[in-house]
Amino acid sequence: MLDPLATGTALAVEHIAPLMRLLAAHLPTLDITPMLNPATGCITAPGSACREGGHRILLGTLDDAVDALTVRSEPGLVARMIATLGGGTTPHNTTQPGAAHAEAVRAAAAALDHDDRTTGTGEHERLSSVHQRRSPIPAAVAAYAATGHLDPTRWRSHSEARQSVLTHAVMRGASTADVLDALPSPEWSGVRAAYARYADPDTAAARDVTRALTWAAATAEEFRHPTHENKHTGGHSSFIDDPVRRRWLAHSLVWADHEFTGTKIRWSVAAVLQALAYASGVAGELVDGVPVVAMGGRGLSHAAGLMTETTVFAVLRMLREREGSPLLLVTRGAGHLADRYALTTPTAAPPTTAQIAAARVEAVHPAWSVLGLRCRRLYDEIAARQNDAALRHPPPNPHHDTAVRTGCTAANLFAAARIGTSSGYDILADLTVAGLVTSPRPGTYAAGPRTLDDIAVNAGIARIRRDRITRHRAERLLWRAWLEQRFAPPPPDTAAPHHDSIPTVPDDASALFGDEERYWTSLMATGPPDHHTPDTGVETTATAIALLGHLLGARILT
């Protein structure tokens, strides 16, 4: 069977291999070896000669075949087929627990990535504009494209050199049609000469462009114009003025500081609590003045600064079970629905006005996944104090010692953050090395020249976040497919019944039940049937005595 992919979709062998292995597990006679061949594959058109003799025969009408190749399948077909075949739940031919699920997630994520990162169909398929590079092609690459002169310090063969030219062109938005149109031009004479040894140069070039596009779609970064960039300067988001959620977050952080002082999980709990407050403002509701939110652990992991999903699940479980917690499980999630939580008042002293003012109902910055969540409280204290001081008393001299003026001394910071002296100095050292904090005088600290956005850019947080979002989409796709398989009604039985072996039910069911009732009435009236050998009771008594002696050790007393 031939099922064409969606128009403009191309998958590499490593992306189609998990699907073929799942098909082989369900179809024992299927030979998947030809489809795993990276060079040719095994698509043979009807009418082609068979090796054993004869020709391939088209099943169905020609119109149906033309329609299938014209309309093609929907985008995301491979990901849905992997999910339908149970790739996310059943390990096939592996001894590693969860290996099949991880492989299925990777394959589904690759298929979703390709669909999201390309646009156009057929020869006009290209990278979407948001993933295209804006910089010019390197001079060495452009020189080879025009002259065909091989630089041995850069490439080992003409094949590598021409593929480099095609890859740079594809990464800047070129399609197969664009490349074929450019080959006759003087700027591409070197590439044209490199393909001259092929019987069909255009076909060979189109094949290499497809390979370059598949690779570029799998590894594309987002290249945006340097217009506006969001900067995390210690300010507050649009939800900061919400008094209900802001007070709940401040109260919850006071409770967490008291409950988890001196423990490593304290900072993870604080991040999850802030993520819950933010999620309730984005996707939650107020029920009788109480914030209520239903969001899964995967979604909360993004709002908690790209915290690992397992840590989020562990913190939520601990908060649900802890007495006096600010989190109450209202409805347990089932199927597609996430757990529903009410953000309640914890059993802790009410927060002060300063603590409420410092609470920020916003997502935790993902840069803390690189620096560590334990550094966040001290940095927020320094940033908040400097921002508040700058608003109240703008310095007349820009070179004035901001740290002393705002009271950002080590002792004050450690007391406000409820951190020990030894741990506090370790954290300040980490922040200083990262460039987020400076020490203008011994014992005083101020915000450094770098920002959290700078840390995120250098660490490639944007790519990590996109990869996690794609992985979560693939996992949800597999989960929903499993739910549909698990709870879908069975297909209707369309097979004709065998009248010779299965009795039919009369149209009037009361007649059948009436006969059954009369049968039981007659049976109860006549009693059990007579035995040919009358039962005198002697054998029954002897059997009972023997059983008592065997089980209980009973003896007959004379």
Coordinates of C-alpha atoms in Angstrom, one line a residue:
M1 CA 0.0 0.0 0.0
L2 CA 1.3 3.5 -0.9
D3 CA 0.2 6.4 1.3
P4 CA 1.7 9.7 0.1
L5 CA 2.8 12.1 2.8
A6 CA 1.2 15.6 3.0
T7 CA 2.3 18.0 0.3
G8 CA 5.5 19.6 1.2
T9 CA 6.4 17.0 3.8
A10 CA 9.7 15.1 3.6
L11 CA 11.1 12.7 6.2
A12 CA 14.5 11.3 6.6
V13 CA 15.2 7.6 7.1
E14 CA 15.8 8.0 10.8
H15 CA 12.4 9.6 11.2
I16 CA 10.5 6.9 9.3
A17 CA 12.4 4.0 11.0
P18 CA 10.4 4.0 14.2
L19 CA 7.1 3.8 12.2
M20 CA 8.4 0.9 10.1
R21 CA 9.5 -1.0 13.2
L22 CA 6.0 -0.6 14.8
L23 CA 4.4 -1.8 11.5
A24 CA 6.7 -4.8 11.5
A25 CA 5.6 -5.7 15.1
H26 CA 2.0 -5.7 14.0
L27 CA 2.5 -7.3 10.6
P28 CA 4.9 -10.2 10.9
T29 CA 5.2 -10.8 7.1
L30 CA 6.2 -7.1 6.4
D31 CA 9.7 -6.7 5.2
I32 CA 10.9 -3.3 6.3
T33 CA 14.5 -3.6 5.1
P34 CA 13.9 -1.8 1.7
M35 CA 12.2 1.1 3.4
L36 CA 15.2 1.6 5.7
N37 CA 17.5 1.9 2.7
P38 CA 18.8 5.6 2.8
A39 CA 19.4 5.6 -1.0
T40 CA 16.4 4.2 -2.9
G41 CA 13.6 3.1 -0.6
C42 CA 11.1 0.6 -2.0
I43 CA 8.4 2.6 -3.8
T44 CA 7.6 0.8 -7.0
A45 CA 4.9 2.2 -9.3
P46 CA 2.2 -0.1 -10.7
G47 CA 3.2 -1.6 -14.1
S48 CA 6.8 -2.0 -13.0
A49 CA 8.4 -5.4 -13.7
C50 CA 8.8 -7.7 -10.7
R51 CA 12.0 -9.6 -10.0
E52 CA 10.1 -12.9 -9.9
G53 CA 8.3 -12.2 -13.2
G54 CA 5.2 -10.3 -14.1
H55 CA 4.3 -6.7 -13.2
R56 CA 3.0 -4.7 -10.3
I57 CA -0.8 -4.5 -10.4
L58 CA -2.8 -1.5 -9.3
L59 CA -5.5 -2.3 -6.8
G60 CA -8.5 -0.1 -7.3
T61 CA -9.3 2.3 -10.0
L62 CA -6.9 4.7 -11.7
D63 CA -9.0 7.7 -10.6
D64 CA -8.7 6.7 -7.0
A65 CA -4.9 6.4 -7.4
V66 CA -4.6 9.8 -9.0
D67 CA -6.8 11.3 -6.3
A68 CA -4.6 9.7 -3.6
L69 CA -1.5 11.2 -5.1
T70 CA -3.1 14.6 -5.7
V71 CA -5.0 15.1 -2.4
R72 CA -2.4 13.2 -0.4
S73 CA -2.6 12.7 3.4
E74 CA -3.1 15.3 6.1
P75 CA -0.1 16.9 7.8
G76 CA 1.2 15.0 10.9
L77 CA 0.3 11.6 9.4
V78 CA 3.5 9.8 10.6
A79 CA 3.1 11.1 14.2
R80 CA -0.5 10.0 14.3
M81 CA 0.3 6.6 12.8
I82 CA 3.0 6.1 15.5
A83 CA 0.5 7.0 18.2
T84 CA -2.2 4.7 16.7
L85 CA 0.2 1.8 16.5
G86 CA 0.9 2.1 20.2
G87 CA 4.4 3.5 19.9
G88 CA 4.0 5.5 23.0
T89 CA 2.9 2.7 25.3
T90 CA 4.1 -0.7 24.1
P91 CA 7.8 -1.6 23.9
H92 CA 8.4 -3.8 20.9
N93 CA 11.5 -5.9 20.6
T94 CA 13.5 -4.1 23.3
T95 CA 14.7 -4.9 26.8
Q96 CA 14.9 -1.3 27.9
P97 CA 11.8 -0.1 29.8
G98 CA 10.4 3.0 28.0
A99 CA 12.7 2.7 25.1
A100 CA 9.9 2.4 22.6
H101 CA 8.0 5.3 24.1
A102 CA 11.1 7.5 24.0
E103 CA 11.7 6.5 20.4
A104 CA 8.1 7.2 19.4
V105 CA 8.2 10.6 21.1
R106 CA 11.3 11.5 19.2
A107 CA 9.8 10.4 15.9
A108 CA 6.5 12.2 16.5
A109 CA 8.4 15.4 17.5
A110 CA 10.5 15.2 14.4
A111 CA 7.4 15.0 12.2
L112 CA 5.8 17.9 14.0
D113 CA 9.0 19.9 13.8
H114 CA 9.2 19.5 10.0
D115 CA 5.5 20.5 9.5
D116 CA 6.0 23.6 11.7
R117 CA 9.3 24.8 10.1
T118 CA 8.6 24.5 6.4
T119 CA 6.1 26.1 4.0
G120 CA 5.2 25.6 0.4
T121 CA 4.6 22.4 -1.5
G122 CA 6.6 20.2 -3.8
E123 CA 9.5 22.0 -5.5
H124 CA 8.4 25.2 -3.8
E125 CA 8.9 23.9 -0.3
R126 CA 11.2 26.1 1.8
L127 CA 12.0 27.0 5.4
S128 CA 9.4 29.3 7.0
S129 CA 10.5 32.9 7.2
V130 CA 11.0 32.8 10.9
H131 CA 13.6 30.1 10.6
Q132 CA 15.6 31.7 7.7
R133 CA 19.0 33.3 8.1
R134 CA 19.4 36.9 7.2
S135 CA 23.2 37.0 6.9
P136 CA 24.9 36.8 3.5
I137 CA 26.4 33.5 2.3
P138 CA 30.0 33.2 3.4
A139 CA 32.6 34.4 0.9
A140 CA 34.2 30.9 0.5
V141 CA 30.9 29.3 -0.2
A142 CA 29.9 31.9 -2.7
A143 CA 33.3 31.6 -4.4
Y144 CA 32.9 27.9 -4.9
A145 CA 29.4 28.4 -6.3
A146 CA 30.7 30.7 -8.9
T147 CA 34.1 29.2 -9.8
G148 CA 34.0 25.6 -8.7
H149 CA 37.5 25.9 -7.1
L150 CA 37.8 23.5 -4.2
D151 CA 39.4 24.8 -1.0
P152 CA 41.0 21.7 0.5
T153 CA 41.2 23.4 3.9
R154 CA 37.4 23.7 4.0
W155 CA 36.1 20.7 2.0
R156 CA 37.5 17.3 1.2
S157 CA 35.5 16.8 -2.0
H158 CA 33.4 18.5 -4.5
S159 CA 30.3 16.7 -3.1
E160 CA 30.9 18.3 0.3
A161 CA 31.4 21.7 -1.3
R162 CA 28.3 21.7 -3.5
Q163 CA 26.2 20.4 -0.6
S164 CA 27.5 23.3 1.5
V165 CA 26.4 25.7 -1.2
L166 CA 22.9 24.1 -1.3
T167 CA 22.6 24.1 2.5
H168 CA 23.5 27.8 2.8
A169 CA 20.9 28.6 0.1
V170 CA 18.2 26.5 1.7
M171 CA 18.9 28.1 5.1
R172 CA 18.3 31.5 3.5
G173 CA 14.9 30.5 2.1
A174 CA 15.7 28.8 -1.3
S175 CA 13.5 26.1 -2.6
T176 CA 14.2 23.3 -5.1
A177 CA 12.7 25.4 -7.9
D178 CA 14.9 28.4 -6.9
V179 CA 18.1 26.3 -7.0
L180 CA 17.2 24.8 -10.4
D181 CA 16.5 28.3 -11.8
A182 CA 19.8 29.5 -10.4
L183 CA 22.0 26.8 -11.8
P184 CA 22.3 28.3 -15.3
S185 CA 23.4 31.7 -13.9
P186 CA 27.1 32.7 -13.7
E187 CA 26.9 32.9 -9.9
W188 CA 26.2 29.1 -9.8
S189 CA 28.5 28.0 -12.6
G190 CA 30.7 26.1 -10.2
V191 CA 27.8 24.1 -8.8
R192 CA 26.5 23.5 -12.3
A193 CA 29.9 22.0 -13.3
A194 CA 29.9 19.8 -10.2
Y195 CA 26.6 18.2 -11.3
A196 CA 27.7 17.9 -14.9
R197 CA 28.9 14.3 -14.5
Y198 CA 25.3 13.1 -13.7
A199 CA 23.1 11.8 -16.5
D200 CA 20.3 14.1 -15.1
P201 CA 21.9 17.0 -13.2
D202 CA 18.6 18.6 -12.3
T203 CA 17.3 15.4 -10.6
A204 CA 20.6 15.0 -8.7
A205 CA 20.5 18.6 -7.6
A206 CA 16.8 18.4 -6.5
R207 CA 17.7 15.3 -4.4
D208 CA 20.5 17.1 -2.6
V209 CA 18.3 20.1 -2.0
T210 CA 15.7 17.9 -0.4
R211 CA 18.4 16.4 1.9
A212 CA 19.5 19.9 2.8
L213 CA 16.0 21.0 3.6
T214 CA 15.3 18.0 5.8
W215 CA 18.5 18.7 7.8
A216 CA 17.8 22.4 8.0
A217 CA 14.2 21.9 9.2
A218 CA 15.4 19.5 11.9
T219 CA 18.1 21.9 13.2
A220 CA 16.7 25.4 12.3
E221 CA 16.9 28.1 14.8
E222 CA 14.7 31.2 14.9
F223 CA 16.5 34.1 13.2
R224 CA 14.6 37.2 14.0
H225 CA 15.2 40.8 13.0
P226 CA 16.7 42.9 15.8
T227 CA 13.5 44.8 16.4
H228 CA 12.0 44.7 19.9
E229 CA 13.3 42.3 22.6
N230 CA 11.7 41.6 25.9
K231 CA 14.1 42.5 28.7
H232 CA 13.8 41.1 32.3
T233 CA 14.8 44.2 34.4
G234 CA 13.1 43.3 37.6
G235 CA 9.8 44.8 36.7
H236 CA 6.4 43.2 36.9
S237 CA 4.1 41.6 34.5
S238 CA 0.5 42.4 33.6
F239 CA -0.8 40.3 36.5
I240 CA 1.2 42.1 39.2
D241 CA -1.7 44.4 40.1
D242 CA -4.0 41.4 40.8
P243 CA -4.4 41.8 44.6
V244 CA -5.9 38.3 45.2
R245 CA -3.2 36.3 43.4
R246 CA -0.5 38.6 44.6
R247 CA -1.4 38.3 48.2
W248 CA -1.8 34.5 47.9
L249 CA 1.7 34.2 46.4
A250 CA 3.2 36.3 49.1
H251 CA 1.4 34.3 51.8
S252 CA 2.4 31.0 50.2
L253 CA 6.1 32.0 50.0
V254 CA 6.0 32.9 53.7
W255 CA 4.6 29.4 54.4
A256 CA 7.2 27.8 52.2
D257 CA 10.1 29.7 53.8
H258 CA 8.9 28.5 57.2
E259 CA 8.2 24.9 56.2
F260 CA 11.3 24.2 54.1
T261 CA 14.0 26.4 55.7
G262 CA 17.4 24.8 55.2
T263 CA 16.2 22.3 52.6
K264 CA 17.1 22.1 48.9
I265 CA 13.5 21.7 47.8
R266 CA 12.6 25.2 49.2
W267 CA 13.5 26.9 46.0
S268 CA 11.6 24.4 43.8
V269 CA 8.5 24.8 45.9
A270 CA 8.7 28.6 45.6
A271 CA 9.1 28.4 41.8
V272 CA 6.1 26.0 41.5
L273 CA 4.0 28.3 43.7
Q274 CA 4.8 31.3 41.5
A275 CA 4.0 29.2 38.4
L276 CA 0.6 28.3 39.9
A277 CA -0.2 31.9 40.6
Y278 CA 0.8 32.9 37.1
A279 CA -1.2 30.0 35.6
S280 CA -4.3 30.9 37.5
G281 CA -4.0 34.4 36.1
V282 CA -3.5 33.2 32.5
A283 CA -5.8 30.2 32.4
G284 CA -7.6 30.1 35.7
E285 CA -10.7 31.6 37.3
L286 CA -11.9 33.0 40.6
V287 CA -14.5 31.0 42.5
D288 CA -15.9 32.9 45.4
G289 CA -12.7 34.9 45.6
V290 CA -10.4 31.9 45.5
P291 CA -8.1 31.3 42.5
V292 CA -8.7 28.0 40.8
V293 CA -6.5 26.6 38.0
A294 CA -6.4 23.3 36.0
M295 CA -3.0 22.9 34.4
G296 CA -0.8 19.9 33.9
G297 CA 2.7 19.4 35.2
R298 CA 4.2 19.9 31.7
G299 CA 2.6 23.3 31.3
L300 CA 3.7 24.3 34.8
S301 CA 7.2 23.3 34.0
H302 CA 7.5 26.1 31.5
A303 CA 6.1 28.7 33.9
A304 CA 8.4 27.4 36.6
G305 CA 11.6 28.4 34.7
L306 CA 11.9 25.2 32.6
M307 CA 12.0 23.1 35.7
T308 CA 12.1 19.3 34.9
E309 CA 8.6 17.7 34.7
T310 CA 9.5 15.1 37.3
T311 CA 10.4 17.8 39.9
V312 CA 7.1 19.6 39.2
F313 CA 5.2 16.4 39.7
A314 CA 7.0 15.7 42.9
V315 CA 6.4 19.2 44.3
L316 CA 2.7 19.1 43.4
R317 CA 2.4 15.7 45.1
M318 CA 4.1 16.9 48.2
L319 CA 2.0 20.1 48.4
R320 CA -1.2 18.1 48.0
E321 CA -0.3 15.8 50.9
R322 CA 1.3 18.4 53.3
E323 CA -0.9 19.7 56.1
G324 CA -1.6 23.4 55.9
S325 CA -0.5 23.7 52.3
P326 CA -1.7 26.6 50.2
L327 CA -2.8 24.0 47.5
L328 CA -6.0 22.0 47.6
L329 CA -6.8 19.3 45.0
V330 CA -10.4 20.0 43.9
T331 CA -10.7 17.5 41.1
R332 CA -8.3 14.8 40.1
G333 CA -7.5 14.8 36.4
A334 CA -8.7 12.1 34.1
G335 CA -8.2 11.5 30.4
H336 CA -7.5 14.8 28.7
L337 CA -8.3 16.9 31.8
A338 CA -5.6 18.1 34.2
D339 CA -5.8 18.1 38.0
R340 CA -7.8 21.1 39.2
Y341 CA -6.4 23.0 42.2
A342 CA -7.7 25.7 44.5
L343 CA -5.1 28.3 45.8
T344 CA -6.2 28.4 49.4
T345 CA -4.8 30.4 52.4
P346 CA -1.9 28.5 54.1
T347 CA -1.4 28.0 57.8
A348 CA 1.2 30.6 58.2
A349 CA 1.6 34.2 59.5
P350 CA 0.1 36.7 57.1
P351 CA 2.6 38.4 54.8
T352 CA 3.8 42.0 55.5
T353 CA 3.2 44.9 53.1
A354 CA 6.8 44.6 51.9
Q355 CA 6.4 40.9 51.2
I356 CA 3.2 41.5 49.2
A357 CA 4.9 44.3 47.2
A358 CA 7.8 42.0 46.4
A359 CA 5.6 39.1 45.2
R360 CA 5.6 38.9 41.4
V361 CA 2.7 37.1 39.6
E362 CA 4.7 36.2 36.5
A363 CA 6.5 33.2 35.0
V364 CA 9.9 32.3 36.5
H365 CA 12.6 33.4 34.1
P366 CA 14.0 30.3 32.3
A367 CA 17.6 31.5 32.8
W368 CA 17.3 30.2 36.4
S369 CA 17.4 26.7 34.9
V370 CA 21.1 27.4 34.1
L371 CA 22.0 29.4 37.2
G372 CA 20.1 27.4 39.7
L373 CA 16.8 28.4 41.5
R374 CA 18.6 28.9 44.8
C375 CA 20.2 32.1 43.4
R376 CA 16.9 33.7 42.5
R377 CA 15.8 35.1 45.8
L378 CA 19.0 37.1 46.4
Y379 CA 19.0 38.5 42.9
D380 CA 15.3 39.5 43.2
E381 CA 16.0 41.2 46.5
I382 CA 18.8 43.3 45.0
A383 CA 16.8 44.2 41.8
A384 CA 13.7 45.1 43.8
R385 CA 15.6 47.3 46.3
Q386 CA 17.4 49.2 43.5
N387 CA 14.2 49.7 41.5
D388 CA 12.3 50.9 44.5
A389 CA 15.1 53.3 45.5
A390 CA 15.4 54.6 42.0
L391 CA 11.7 55.4 41.9
R392 CA 11.6 57.1 45.3
H393 CA 15.0 58.9 45.2
P394 CA 16.6 59.3 41.8
P395 CA 20.4 59.7 42.3
P396 CA 21.7 63.1 41.3
N397 CA 25.0 61.5 40.4
P398 CA 24.8 58.4 38.1
H399 CA 28.1 57.3 39.7
H400 CA 26.6 57.4 43.2
D401 CA 27.0 54.2 45.2
T402 CA 23.7 52.6 44.6
A403 CA 24.4 49.6 46.8
V404 CA 25.0 51.6 49.9
R405 CA 22.1 53.9 49.2
T406 CA 19.6 51.0 48.8
G407 CA 21.0 49.0 51.8
C408 CA 22.1 46.1 49.6
T409 CA 24.6 44.8 52.1
A410 CA 25.2 41.1 52.6
A411 CA 23.7 41.0 56.1
N412 CA 20.5 42.8 55.0
L413 CA 20.2 40.5 51.9
F414 CA 20.7 37.3 53.9
A415 CA 18.1 38.4 56.5
A416 CA 15.5 39.3 53.9
A417 CA 15.9 36.1 52.0
R418 CA 16.2 34.0 55.1
I419 CA 19.4 32.4 53.9
G420 CA 22.4 31.4 56.0
T421 CA 25.7 33.3 55.8
S422 CA 27.7 30.5 54.2
S423 CA 25.1 29.7 51.6
G424 CA 24.5 33.4 51.0
Y425 CA 28.1 34.1 50.1
D426 CA 28.2 31.1 47.8
I427 CA 25.2 32.4 46.0
L428 CA 26.6 35.9 45.7
A429 CA 29.8 34.4 44.3
D430 CA 27.8 32.5 41.6
L431 CA 25.8 35.7 40.7
T432 CA 29.0 37.7 40.5
V433 CA 30.7 35.2 38.2
A434 CA 27.6 35.2 36.0
G435 CA 27.8 39.0 35.8
L436 CA 24.3 39.6 37.4
V437 CA 25.8 41.1 40.6
T438 CA 28.7 43.4 41.3
S439 CA 30.4 44.4 44.5
P440 CA 31.2 48.1 44.4
R441 CA 32.5 48.0 48.0
P442 CA 33.4 45.2 50.3
G443 CA 30.2 43.8 51.8
T444 CA 27.8 45.7 49.4
Y445 CA 26.2 44.4 46.3
A446 CA 24.4 45.9 43.3
A447 CA 23.0 44.6 40.0
G448 CA 25.6 43.8 37.5
P449 CA 26.0 44.7 33.8
R450 CA 24.4 41.5 32.5
T451 CA 20.7 40.6 32.6
L452 CA 18.8 37.3 32.7
D453 CA 18.0 37.7 29.0
D454 CA 21.8 37.7 28.3
I455 CA 22.2 34.5 30.3
A456 CA 19.3 32.9 28.4
V457 CA 20.7 33.9 25.0
N458 CA 24.2 32.6 25.8
A459 CA 22.8 29.3 27.1
G460 CA 20.5 28.7 24.1
I461 CA 17.4 28.7 26.3
A462 CA 15.1 29.6 23.3
R463 CA 16.1 26.4 21.5
I464 CA 15.7 24.3 24.7
R465 CA 12.3 25.7 25.3
R466 CA 11.1 25.1 21.7
D467 CA 12.4 21.5 21.9
R468 CA 10.5 20.9 25.1
I469 CA 7.3 22.4 23.7
T470 CA 7.6 20.1 20.7
R471 CA 8.3 17.1 22.9
H472 CA 5.3 17.9 25.0
R473 CA 3.1 18.1 21.9
A474 CA 4.3 14.7 20.8
E475 CA 3.7 13.2 24.2
R476 CA 0.2 14.6 24.3
L477 CA -0.5 13.2 20.8
L478 CA 0.6 9.8 21.9
W479 CA -1.4 10.0 25.1
R480 CA -4.6 11.0 23.3
A481 CA -4.2 8.3 20.7
W482 CA -3.7 5.7 23.5
L483 CA -6.9 7.0 25.2
E484 CA -8.8 6.7 22.0
Q485 CA -7.6 3.1 21.6
R486 CA -8.3 2.3 25.2
F487 CA -11.7 3.7 25.6
A488 CA -13.1 3.8 22.1
P489 CA -16.2 1.6 21.6
P490 CA -15.6 -1.6 19.8
P491 CA -16.3 -1.6 16.0
P492 CA -19.7 -2.9 15.0
D493 CA -19.8 -6.6 14.1
T494 CA -20.7 -6.6 10.4
A495 CA -20.2 -10.4 9.9
A496 CA -23.3 -12.3 9.0
P497 CA -24.4 -14.6 11.9
H498 CA -24.3 -18.4 11.5
H499 CA -27.9 -19.4 11.7
D500 CA -27.1 -23.1 12.1
S501 CA -25.1 -22.6 15.3
I502 CA -26.5 -19.4 16.9
P503 CA -30.2 -19.4 17.9
T504 CA -32.2 -16.4 17.0
V505 CA -34.1 -14.3 19.4
P506 CA -37.8 -14.1 18.6
D507 CA -39.3 -10.6 17.9
D508 CA -41.5 -11.0 20.9
A509 CA -39.0 -11.3 23.8
S510 CA -41.8 -11.8 26.3
A511 CA -42.7 -15.2 24.8
L512 CA -39.1 -16.4 25.5
F513 CA -39.0 -15.1 29.1
G514 CA -42.5 -16.5 29.7
D515 CA -41.5 -20.0 28.6
E516 CA -38.4 -19.8 30.9
E517 CA -40.6 -18.8 33.9
R518 CA -43.0 -21.7 33.3
Y519 CA -40.1 -24.1 33.1
W520 CA -38.7 -23.1 36.5
T521 CA -42.2 -23.2 38.0
S522 CA -42.7 -26.7 36.8
L523 CA -39.2 -27.8 38.0
M524 CA -39.8 -26.5 41.5
A525 CA -43.2 -28.2 41.7
T526 CA -42.0 -31.7 40.7
G527 CA -38.8 -31.7 42.7
P528 CA -35.6 -33.5 41.8
P529 CA -35.7 -36.6 39.5
D530 CA -35.8 -40.0 41.0
H531 CA -32.5 -42.0 41.1
H532 CA -32.3 -45.5 39.9
T533 CA -30.4 -46.4 43.2
P534 CA -32.1 -45.2 46.3
D535 CA -29.9 -43.2 48.6
T536 CA -30.0 -44.7 52.1
G537 CA -27.7 -42.1 53.7
V538 CA -25.1 -44.7 54.8
E539 CA -22.5 -43.8 52.2
T540 CA -23.0 -40.1 52.9
T541 CA -22.5 -40.6 56.6
A542 CA -19.4 -42.7 56.1
T543 CA -17.9 -40.1 53.8
A544 CA -18.4 -37.3 56.3
I545 CA -16.8 -39.3 59.1
A546 CA -13.8 -40.1 57.0
L547 CA -13.4 -36.4 56.1
L548 CA -13.5 -35.4 59.7
G549 CA -10.8 -37.9 60.6
H550 CA -8.6 -36.7 57.8
L551 CA -8.9 -33.0 58.4
L552 CA -9.4 -32.7 62.1
G553 CA -8.0 -36.0 63.4
A554 CA -11.5 -37.1 64.7
R555 CA -11.9 -40.6 66.0
I556 CA -15.0 -42.8 66.6
L557 CA -15.6 -43.5 70.3
T558 CA -17.0 -46.8 71.2

